Amino acid sequence: VLTDVLAEVDPRNKVDIRGEDPEQTAIRMLEMLRVLKYKPAPDVTPTMFRQGLVQGDKHIIHPILDWLLQNMTDLKKRAYLAHYLVKVDVPLEIMTDSEVSTLYDQYDRLIEDFKTIHKESEMLKNSGYSTSELRADLEIMEREKNIVVKRIERMQHKVENIHNKDAMLEATHALRVERREKSIANQKQEQQAALNQTEQRVQRLQQQLKEMRHAAMGATPKGLLQRLEEETNVNMYIVKQKLPKEIDTRSKEVDILQLVLSEPAMGRAELDALNTKIQAVNNEVNQLVERHLATNNPADDKLAPFRQQAAIIARKKETTAEQLTELRSKLSALEEELQEKRNQLQEFAGDTVLRGEEFKRYVNKLRGRSSLYKRHRAELSALKAEAGVLTRTVEILKARDETILRGLAVEEAQKGVSGFRATEERLVEVSGEKANIDHEKGQTLEEMSALVLELTQRIASKKAQLAPIIKELRPLREKCQELTAEYEQKKHIYDTTAAGLESATAKLEQEVRTLREEIRSSESKYHLLQAESVINQVKLDQLAEEMRRYVGNTAGSEKTKSLRDQLTQKINEQEKLSRQLKEDQRIVKENQANRSQQMKLWTDLQKLLECKKRCLEEAKQRSGTVHREKGAETLVLQ
């Protein structure tokens, strides 16, 4: 069985093993498997593999058969190529002969030529042109050819009745030449316009360069450094003074807002109390300021003008910095807008903008093109009408051609030569290609020609063997066509039923999704209502407990007081505290003037004593020492 399979791969292995030596059989099989690049299992040693192959061990034979039958097509191709590409082993002592070496080099060149031809053949086979596609292409080309021939005949028939056809042909030729010249002139004009635009762009860029150079002519290193220093000073002021103040202000605002946010919500009474307190503090501050101004004469302050001047300069700096920041933001916004407008202009009008005479020429050019467009549109309408007539004619001719081709196919089928015409054309093409290849390769491919002849003979013998099988295959083809038609009908019914079921399933799935969404929404509403019910029940219980405590409350029971009583008691306590605080505030306001005066006197006394102490210490350091006798200090002059 293994020999028969190998013979199917390579006919040279088709031998009767009953008359062959077992050792020779093993050598032949091993050589064939080596050529086919078969790899035994990793746990099988070469000795075990050889013995199993000689003895016919199923653990060795079955994997080989499985591998051969799975890769039959590739192995046939490999065996075919091995017959020509596996080089003959020539001993080195024989290769020393000059004639043998020359023949071996020629043998190598023939192998390389065979590789090249085989690659070209495979490329032709794998080029994607199947017989049906080539046949369809040939039919299309044939129909197009017939259409063109008939059109030429129709035009010749029309021209025959014209007495001045030569003049008309000359006029047509002149018209074609004129149209071509006009097209070239239009192209030249377009190229000239593009050249003009490019030159204008170059001129504009040169002008910009000139302006930039002119602006840089008066600039000196000292001026540039001075300008950079000014910009640096401005930026330093913004970074070190303005921005930290703004950041500090924003931070304070954020802290205040966070403090307000963290405090509990305040009622109307608390807000009124805070406003009253703020107003009282403001009044107190104003009184202190007025008192300070009354006690301290502003005319005696020598630093006041400088402080005022410094404040004015600081305000000017802040105003200038704010204006600079605003102008920079406006400049960046205008630059972005300008860039956007330039991009839009470039999208709509190209790289340049036409002005003056150029714009007028462009408008005139557009008018000329508009008239040309209208004339061409009229010609296109006439051509479309003629194309409609020609398309209908082509359809009629195609229908007739298809009828003729079907009749020809039926005749070929009746004669038993289906596809003879296409096969003959293909054989002619292949013969032509083969002749071209043989012409290019010359005499070096004589052996390959013999090989092709041998293959042709084998193909002829195979065709002779397949002829009775083809005759038996014809009724089977008819049956296959009937089964194919029945299959198509059943498939159509199945597709229709499947489409209906899919649409019904999709509708049901949509309904299920809708119902699931409704269930999910209803469940969420149910849980929400249940939670609200629990909250309301808790509130009702609290209300019932409050009513019970309010109705059954006694004077001596502190623990069972209702919330209303407790809140009333707290309100009374806060009112008492508020009255006490107002009384304290009144007393403080009445005694404020006396206490402030007393505080001032004590402060002046403290300053006087400190001044005396300082004077005494300075006198000690200047003129002498102090002796303490009986609790008194005596100054001894040196």
XYZ file of C-alpha atoms in Angstrom:
638
model
C 0.000 0.000 0.000
C 2.826 2.389 0.825
C 4.455 1.611 -2.533
C 1.193 2.323 -4.349
C 0.824 5.671 -2.551
C 4.430 6.597 -3.366
C 3.768 5.582 -6.978
C 0.829 7.983 -7.008
C 3.194 10.698 -5.839
C 6.009 9.705 -8.207
C 5.340 7.138 -11.007
C 8.952 5.891 -10.761
C 7.969 4.034 -7.592
C 5.371 1.954 -9.414
C 7.012 -1.491 -9.066
C 5.946 -4.950 -7.938
C 7.589 -5.478 -4.542
C 7.080 -9.242 -4.839
C 9.874 -9.321 -7.355
C 12.010 -6.701 -5.616
C 14.650 -7.351 -2.992
C 13.414 -6.201 0.503
C 16.652 -4.320 1.075
C 16.256 -2.558 -2.273
C 12.630 -1.748 -1.388
C 13.712 -0.196 1.903
C 16.443 1.839 0.171
C 13.993 3.071 -2.479
C 11.388 4.076 0.121
C 13.962 5.782 2.319
C 15.336 7.722 -0.638
C 11.838 8.774 -1.664
C 10.942 9.874 1.864
C 14.211 11.794 2.059
C 13.347 13.607 -1.154
C 9.846 14.376 0.174
C 11.438 15.607 3.464
C 9.486 13.330 5.763
C 10.435 13.614 9.457
C 9.717 10.621 11.746
C 8.508 11.031 15.307
C 11.161 12.280 17.779
C 11.044 9.037 19.802
C 11.831 6.878 16.705
C 15.509 6.301 16.033
C 16.842 5.840 12.462
C 17.538 2.142 13.130
C 14.011 1.532 14.425
C 12.558 3.470 11.473
C 14.542 1.411 8.939
C 13.646 -1.923 10.574
C 9.990 -0.965 10.877
C 9.912 0.056 7.225
C 11.439 -3.296 6.148
C 9.164 -5.330 8.437
C 6.031 -3.333 7.609
C 5.424 -2.207 11.193
C 2.084 -0.353 11.415
C 3.471 2.109 13.980
C 5.940 3.244 11.275
C 3.797 2.798 8.131
C 0.549 4.407 9.325
C 2.067 7.863 10.178
C 3.811 7.853 6.777
C 0.544 7.093 4.964
C -1.314 9.737 6.971
C 1.294 12.370 6.104
C 1.391 11.376 2.414
C -2.386 11.426 1.958
C -2.820 14.768 3.700
C -0.153 16.530 1.582
C -0.643 14.722 -1.723
C -0.722 17.829 -3.968
C 2.364 19.452 -2.462
C 4.255 16.164 -2.434
C 3.510 15.528 -6.121
C 4.924 18.947 -6.930
C 7.964 18.315 -4.744
C 8.612 14.913 -6.370
C 8.275 16.455 -9.817
C 10.796 19.183 -8.976
C 13.137 16.729 -7.242
C 13.392 14.727 -10.461
C 15.152 17.746 -12.044
C 16.610 19.671 -9.094
C 18.204 16.941 -6.970
C 21.766 16.943 -8.180
C 23.653 13.797 -9.064
C 26.413 12.937 -6.577
C 29.721 12.817 -8.472
C 32.859 11.710 -6.589
C 35.647 14.218 -6.310
C 38.155 12.052 -8.143
C 35.845 11.988 -11.185
C 35.194 15.718 -10.994
C 38.873 16.325 -11.603
C 38.307 15.334 -15.239
C 37.859 18.471 -17.383
C 35.092 16.998 -19.566
C 33.114 15.823 -16.523
C 33.563 19.218 -14.880
C 32.341 20.992 -18.041
C 29.313 18.705 -18.291
C 28.560 19.259 -14.607
C 28.677 23.039 -15.057
C 26.338 22.741 -18.016
C 24.132 20.541 -15.831
C 24.055 23.304 -13.165
C 23.129 25.922 -15.753
C 20.283 23.753 -17.033
C 18.995 23.367 -13.467
C 19.047 27.145 -13.015
C 17.250 27.606 -16.348
C 14.666 25.051 -15.243
C 14.122 26.979 -11.998
C 13.578 30.212 -13.938
C 11.133 28.622 -16.391
C 9.278 26.864 -13.611
C 8.888 30.126 -11.692
C 7.532 31.834 -14.814
C 5.139 28.954 -15.370
C 3.915 29.139 -11.764
C 3.463 32.886 -12.075
C 1.340 32.350 -15.184
C -0.712 29.689 -13.434
C -1.180 31.781 -10.301
C -1.829 35.043 -12.112
C -5.498 34.752 -11.175
C -6.876 34.158 -14.673
C -9.017 31.048 -14.585
C -10.554 29.450 -17.661
C -14.002 30.841 -16.892
C -12.651 34.334 -16.333
C -10.607 34.210 -19.533
C -13.623 32.923 -21.389
C -15.779 35.714 -19.981
C -13.131 38.308 -20.845
C -12.831 36.945 -24.342
C -16.601 37.054 -24.776
C -16.710 40.648 -23.555
C -13.843 41.613 -25.845
C -15.523 39.828 -28.734
C -18.764 41.701 -28.111
C -16.903 44.991 -27.864
C -15.064 44.177 -31.058
C -18.334 43.412 -32.847
C -19.835 46.651 -31.524
C -16.855 48.660 -32.743
C -16.884 46.907 -36.132
C -20.596 47.543 -36.560
C -20.181 51.119 -35.481
C -17.376 51.571 -38.010
C -19.500 49.945 -40.696
C -22.447 52.176 -39.786
C -20.256 55.256 -39.923
C -18.781 54.146 -43.258
C -22.289 53.562 -44.564
C -23.261 57.067 -43.487
C -20.136 58.571 -45.002
C -20.528 56.797 -48.362
C -23.582 58.882 -49.247
C -21.784 62.165 -48.548
C -20.266 63.670 -51.672
C -17.689 65.824 -49.838
C -16.536 63.270 -47.305
C -12.846 64.052 -47.877
C -13.433 67.688 -47.010
C -15.438 66.650 -43.961
C -12.636 64.334 -42.839
C -10.111 67.127 -43.261
C -12.366 69.483 -41.317
C -12.746 66.868 -38.583
C -9.003 66.401 -38.425
C -8.517 70.162 -38.275
C -11.142 70.380 -35.497
C -9.381 67.657 -33.533
C -6.043 69.429 -33.942
C -7.603 72.757 -32.951
C -9.164 71.221 -29.841
C -5.845 69.728 -28.888
C -4.123 73.074 -29.444
C -6.826 74.764 -27.389
C -6.329 72.259 -24.592
C -2.590 72.880 -24.708
C -3.227 76.643 -24.693
C -5.478 76.275 -21.633
C -2.814 74.240 -19.890
C -0.235 76.860 -20.793
C -2.495 79.599 -19.429
C -2.998 77.696 -16.192
C 0.723 77.144 -15.849
C 1.319 80.832 -16.558
C -1.223 81.801 -13.880
C 0.456 79.457 -11.408
C 3.824 80.979 -12.337
C 2.451 84.492 -11.789
C 1.065 83.531 -8.402
C 4.396 82.019 -7.425
C 6.232 85.160 -8.545
C 3.814 87.326 -6.533
C 4.389 85.174 -3.494
C 8.159 85.489 -3.962
C 7.838 89.264 -4.286
C 5.708 89.471 -1.148
C 8.184 87.363 0.802
C 11.042 89.509 -0.468
C 9.162 92.626 0.625
C 8.622 91.159 4.073
C 12.303 90.278 4.259
C 13.224 93.797 3.198
C 10.945 95.310 5.844
C 12.402 93.072 8.517
C 15.940 94.004 7.494
C 14.989 97.696 7.450
C 13.506 97.369 10.927
C 16.686 95.684 12.121
C 19.001 98.300 10.579
C 18.549 100.924 13.343
C 18.782 98.368 16.121
C 21.982 98.413 18.143
C 23.146 95.883 20.725
C 22.623 98.490 23.453
C 19.075 99.204 22.309
C 18.251 95.507 22.073
C 19.674 94.946 25.554
C 17.705 97.908 26.895
C 14.498 96.546 25.317
C 15.172 93.095 26.747
C 15.861 94.614 30.183
C 12.560 96.491 30.059
C 10.679 93.359 29.086
C 12.521 91.420 31.807
C 11.667 94.056 34.430
C 8.014 94.007 33.428
C 7.907 90.225 33.545
C 9.740 90.190 36.899
C 7.218 92.658 38.335
C 4.333 90.548 37.054
C 5.844 87.325 38.393
C 7.164 88.548 41.759
C 4.659 91.213 42.769
C 1.439 91.171 40.780
C 0.834 87.433 40.484
C 1.658 86.646 44.168
C -0.812 89.351 45.257
C -3.497 87.979 42.992
C -2.773 84.444 44.187
C -2.913 85.598 47.830
C -6.197 87.417 47.196
C -7.696 84.391 45.470
C -6.481 82.115 48.277
C -8.091 84.353 50.890
C -11.318 84.380 48.917
C -11.193 80.596 48.634
C -10.539 80.271 52.406
C -13.435 82.584 53.173
C -15.727 80.678 50.817
C -14.640 77.348 52.322
C -15.228 78.736 55.834
C -18.673 79.951 54.798
C -19.348 76.604 53.161
C -18.285 74.667 56.266
C -20.545 76.750 58.557
C -24.137 75.565 59.054
C -26.979 77.374 57.360
C -27.913 80.625 59.095
C -31.380 81.948 59.647
C -32.748 85.450 59.182
C -32.258 86.406 62.840
C -28.616 85.300 62.837
C -27.942 87.291 59.631
C -29.515 90.406 61.170
C -27.386 89.953 64.283
C -24.227 89.624 62.178
C -25.094 92.727 60.146
C -25.668 94.676 63.372
C -22.336 93.482 64.753
C -20.527 94.396 61.514
C -22.067 97.862 61.560
C -21.038 98.377 65.217
C -17.459 97.311 64.463
C -17.311 99.656 61.467
C -18.537 102.538 63.605
C -15.914 101.737 66.203
C -13.181 101.639 63.568
C -14.296 104.990 62.192
C -14.232 106.514 65.684
C -10.716 105.193 66.298
C -9.526 106.566 62.967
C -11.010 109.969 63.705
C -9.442 109.960 67.169
C -6.098 108.988 65.713
C -6.297 111.792 63.171
C -7.287 114.240 65.913
C -4.355 113.294 68.156
C -1.750 112.996 65.371
C -1.315 115.954 63.026
C -0.810 114.746 59.384
C 1.374 117.811 58.739
C 3.996 116.541 61.168
C 4.391 113.257 59.245
C 7.373 113.871 56.909
C 7.038 110.507 55.219
C 3.432 111.018 54.144
C 4.268 112.526 50.693
C 6.677 109.721 49.964
C 4.111 107.131 51.033
C 1.498 108.800 48.865
C 3.899 108.927 45.926
C 4.851 105.275 46.424
C 1.154 104.342 46.549
C 0.508 106.255 43.315
C 3.456 104.548 41.579
C 2.320 101.128 42.823
C -1.185 101.781 41.498
C 0.261 102.905 38.158
C 2.373 99.748 38.004
C -0.637 97.564 38.728
C -2.733 99.392 36.132
C 0.039 99.163 33.515
C 0.583 95.455 34.264
C -3.151 94.793 33.923
C -3.245 96.699 30.631
C -0.175 94.784 29.405
C -1.762 91.442 30.322
C -5.008 92.437 28.633
C -3.183 93.626 25.489
C -1.145 90.408 25.348
C -4.300 88.313 25.601
C -5.935 90.436 22.879
C -2.807 90.072 20.692
C -2.772 86.284 21.072
C -6.500 86.139 20.278
C -6.014 88.336 17.202
C -3.052 86.228 16.040
C -5.122 83.057 16.381
C -7.989 84.683 14.475
C -5.565 85.913 11.782
C -4.058 82.437 11.401
C -7.540 80.934 11.157
C -8.519 83.463 8.474
C -5.292 82.729 6.579
C -6.015 78.994 6.690
C -9.562 79.573 5.424
C -8.253 81.853 2.697
C -5.658 79.276 1.681
C -8.359 76.586 1.500
C -10.637 78.683 -0.689
C -8.265 80.823 -2.775
C -4.902 79.075 -2.637
C -1.657 80.531 -1.410
C -2.162 84.039 -2.802
C -4.919 86.651 -3.022
C -5.518 88.368 -6.322
C -5.903 92.161 -6.389
C -6.456 94.861 -8.983
C -5.720 93.951 -12.587
C -4.972 90.348 -11.693
C -8.436 89.972 -10.167
C -10.023 91.484 -13.296
C -8.097 89.070 -15.518
C -9.193 86.231 -13.276
C -12.875 87.324 -13.580
C -12.566 87.526 -17.390
C -10.997 84.087 -17.400
C -13.897 82.760 -15.318
C -16.395 84.277 -17.756
C -14.654 82.638 -20.706
C -14.635 79.316 -18.905
C -18.323 79.741 -18.070
C -19.238 80.173 -21.736
C -16.980 77.239 -22.620
C -18.661 75.187 -19.907
C -22.105 75.988 -21.271
C -21.065 75.005 -24.797
C -19.492 71.771 -23.574
C -22.563 71.006 -21.488
C -24.729 71.281 -24.607
C -22.337 68.974 -26.465
C -22.399 66.588 -23.494
C -26.213 66.497 -23.566
C -26.143 65.580 -27.273
C -23.505 62.916 -26.613
C -25.558 61.518 -23.717
C -28.588 61.220 -25.994
C -26.484 59.425 -28.611
C -24.947 57.264 -25.849
C -28.449 56.219 -24.775
C -29.241 55.079 -28.287
C -25.894 53.279 -28.571
C -26.388 51.627 -25.161
C -29.774 50.266 -26.232
C -28.204 48.998 -29.450
C -25.385 47.378 -27.456
C -27.915 45.647 -25.174
C -29.807 44.250 -28.154
C -26.567 43.041 -29.751
C -25.430 41.518 -26.461
C -28.706 39.611 -26.181
C -28.286 38.295 -29.737
C -24.627 37.443 -29.085
C -25.504 35.551 -25.909
C -28.172 33.594 -27.816
C -25.619 32.691 -30.482
C -23.023 31.689 -27.875
C -25.554 29.530 -26.032
C -26.441 27.836 -29.318
C -22.729 27.274 -29.974
C -22.291 25.810 -26.501
C -25.243 23.471 -27.075
C -23.743 22.369 -30.368
C -20.381 21.734 -28.662
C -22.110 19.758 -25.917
C -24.004 17.685 -28.478
C -20.770 16.954 -30.323
C -18.988 16.084 -27.025
C -16.482 18.935 -27.267
C -17.736 21.356 -24.605
C -15.422 24.318 -24.160
C -13.486 23.418 -27.308
C -13.335 26.983 -28.579
C -12.021 28.463 -25.332
C -9.624 25.548 -24.827
C -8.304 25.910 -28.344
C -7.708 29.628 -27.846
C -6.004 28.973 -24.551
C -3.826 26.287 -26.133
C -2.901 28.731 -28.863
C -1.942 31.306 -26.228
C 0.045 28.733 -24.259
C 1.748 27.579 -27.456
C 2.589 31.161 -28.286
C 3.999 31.745 -24.807
C 5.971 28.518 -25.027
C 7.339 29.534 -28.414
C 8.415 32.906 -27.000
C 10.124 31.250 -24.035
C 11.853 28.724 -26.312
C 12.970 31.541 -28.589
C 14.449 33.437 -25.642
C 16.184 30.441 -24.092
C 17.556 29.032 -27.324
C 19.314 25.733 -27.601
C 20.003 25.468 -23.841
C 16.395 24.270 -23.266
C 16.408 21.258 -25.590
C 16.180 18.848 -22.701
C 13.308 20.864 -21.287
C 11.544 20.581 -24.655
C 11.954 16.830 -24.495
C 10.495 16.976 -21.013
C 7.519 18.992 -22.299
C 7.037 16.476 -25.117
C 7.048 13.653 -22.615
C 4.529 15.498 -20.464
C 2.347 16.097 -23.525
C 2.410 12.379 -24.308
C 1.486 11.578 -20.739
C -1.352 14.097 -20.870
C -2.575 12.528 -24.123
C -2.482 9.069 -22.550
C -4.330 10.374 -19.507
C -6.932 11.979 -21.779
C -7.371 8.640 -23.564
C -7.813 6.927 -20.211
C -10.273 9.595 -19.033
C -12.425 9.568 -22.208
C -14.791 6.729 -21.047
C -14.946 8.313 -17.620
C -15.994 11.639 -19.194
C -18.751 9.853 -21.101
C -20.003 8.375 -17.846
C -19.682 11.824 -16.251
C -22.092 13.579 -18.641
C -25.326 12.106 -17.219
C -23.918 12.761 -13.784
C -23.411 16.422 -14.730
C -27.033 16.662 -15.845
C -28.114 15.123 -12.566
C -25.815 17.530 -10.755
C -27.467 20.457 -12.534
C -30.906 19.199 -11.533
C -29.759 18.780 -7.935
C -28.184 22.233 -8.049
C -31.456 23.768 -9.222
C -33.349 21.923 -6.491
C -30.719 23.044 -3.973
C -31.064 26.660 -5.058
C -34.857 26.434 -4.687
C -34.582 24.872 -1.242
C -31.929 27.412 -0.269
C -34.207 30.259 -1.365
C -37.034 28.841 0.775
C -34.618 28.425 3.691
C -33.278 31.970 3.350
C -36.830 33.372 3.247
C -37.851 31.382 6.321
C -34.631 32.302 8.151
C -35.116 35.985 7.338
C -38.694 35.851 8.673
C -37.566 34.082 11.815
C -34.717 36.545 12.304
C -37.057 39.523 11.953
C -39.535 37.927 14.392
C -36.686 37.135 16.798
C -35.377 40.693 16.554
C -38.862 42.051 17.253
C -39.250 39.737 20.268
C -35.792 40.689 21.548
C -36.705 44.364 21.254
C -39.931 43.739 23.185
C -38.017 41.804 25.833
C -35.495 44.648 26.178
C -38.347 47.156 26.488
C -40.089 45.044 29.134
C -36.819 44.619 31.025
C -36.287 48.372 31.012
C -39.834 48.862 32.301
C -39.239 46.256 35.022
C -35.975 47.925 36.016
C -37.643 51.353 36.106
C -40.589 49.989 38.101
C -38.244 48.301 40.579
C -36.291 51.532 41.093
C -39.545 53.465 41.604
C -40.744 50.765 44.009
C -37.556 50.943 46.107
C -37.681 54.759 46.069
C -41.305 54.782 47.243
C -40.527 52.164 49.877
C -37.640 54.310 51.215
C -39.869 57.401 51.239
C -42.532 55.374 53.036
C -40.029 54.351 55.714
C -38.885 57.977 56.136
C -42.475 59.209 56.386
C -43.266 56.460 58.890
C -40.309 57.551 61.037
C -41.511 61.165 60.850
C -45.031 60.067 61.806
C -43.653 58.153 64.775
C -41.661 61.213 65.856
C -44.764 63.376 65.468
C -46.893 60.932 67.497
C -44.225 60.794 70.222
C -44.080 64.603 70.267
C -47.881 64.824 70.571
C -47.863 62.252 73.320
C -45.202 64.129 75.270
C -46.887 67.503 74.678
C -50.293 66.237 75.879
C -49.031 64.173 78.840
C -46.300 66.575 79.988
C -46.013 67.463 83.716
C -44.185 70.304 85.382
C -41.588 68.245 87.166
C -40.727 65.736 84.524
C -37.647 67.061 82.692
C -36.983 63.851 80.793
C -40.419 63.718 79.221
C -40.445 67.327 77.936
C -41.572 67.740 74.362
C -39.382 69.229 71.668
C -41.552 72.330 71.626
C -40.996 72.910 75.337
C -37.290 72.269 75.034
C -36.967 74.702 72.083
C -39.053 77.313 73.950
C -36.768 76.997 76.963
C -33.646 77.380 74.785
C -35.157 80.452 73.073
C -35.846 82.046 76.499
C -32.296 81.324 77.615
C -30.844 82.879 74.453
C -33.053 85.941 74.864
C -31.828 86.374 78.475
C -28.237 85.999 77.287
C -28.842 88.543 74.504
C -30.252 91.084 77.016
C -27.290 90.534 79.335
C -24.831 91.040 76.415
C -26.607 94.220 75.341
C -26.378 95.530 78.910
C -22.656 94.733 78.994
C -22.242 96.437 75.643
C -24.002 99.574 76.951
C -21.746 99.665 80.032
C -18.651 99.252 77.839
C -19.755 102.086 75.546
C -20.423 104.407 78.552
C -17.002 103.731 80.142
C -15.069 103.611 76.879
C -13.991 107.305 76.895
C -12.827 107.300 80.544
C -11.026 104.002 80.167
C -9.380 105.079 76.936
C -8.163 108.295 78.649
C -6.903 106.297 81.620
C -5.152 103.865 79.272
C -3.503 106.766 77.518
C -2.299 108.265 80.838
C -0.865 104.942 81.970
C 0.836 104.523 78.618
C 2.363 108.035 78.842
C 3.500 107.328 82.417
C 5.145 104.099 81.289
C 6.927 105.936 78.482
C 8.093 108.659 80.967
C 9.489 106.083 83.403
C 11.237 104.226 80.577
C 12.763 107.532 79.415
C 14.001 108.317 82.961
C 15.455 104.853 83.285
C 17.223 105.152 79.967
C 18.613 108.593 80.899
C 19.852 107.259 84.242
C 21.621 104.349 82.566
C 23.273 106.686 80.069
C 24.452 108.966 82.934
C 25.925 105.964 84.717
C 27.871 104.942 81.681
C 29.155 108.476 81.052
C 30.306 109.872 84.388
C 30.736 107.431 87.260
C 29.586 104.540 89.367
C 26.761 104.162 91.812
C 27.159 103.192 95.517
C 24.290 101.754 97.382
C 24.153 102.778 101.028
C 21.114 102.267 103.220
C 18.803 101.755 100.290
C 19.840 104.929 98.487
C 21.926 105.413 95.373
C 24.837 107.881 95.447
C 26.600 109.102 92.312
C 30.336 109.449 92.794
C 32.052 111.610 90.209
C 35.425 110.416 89.027
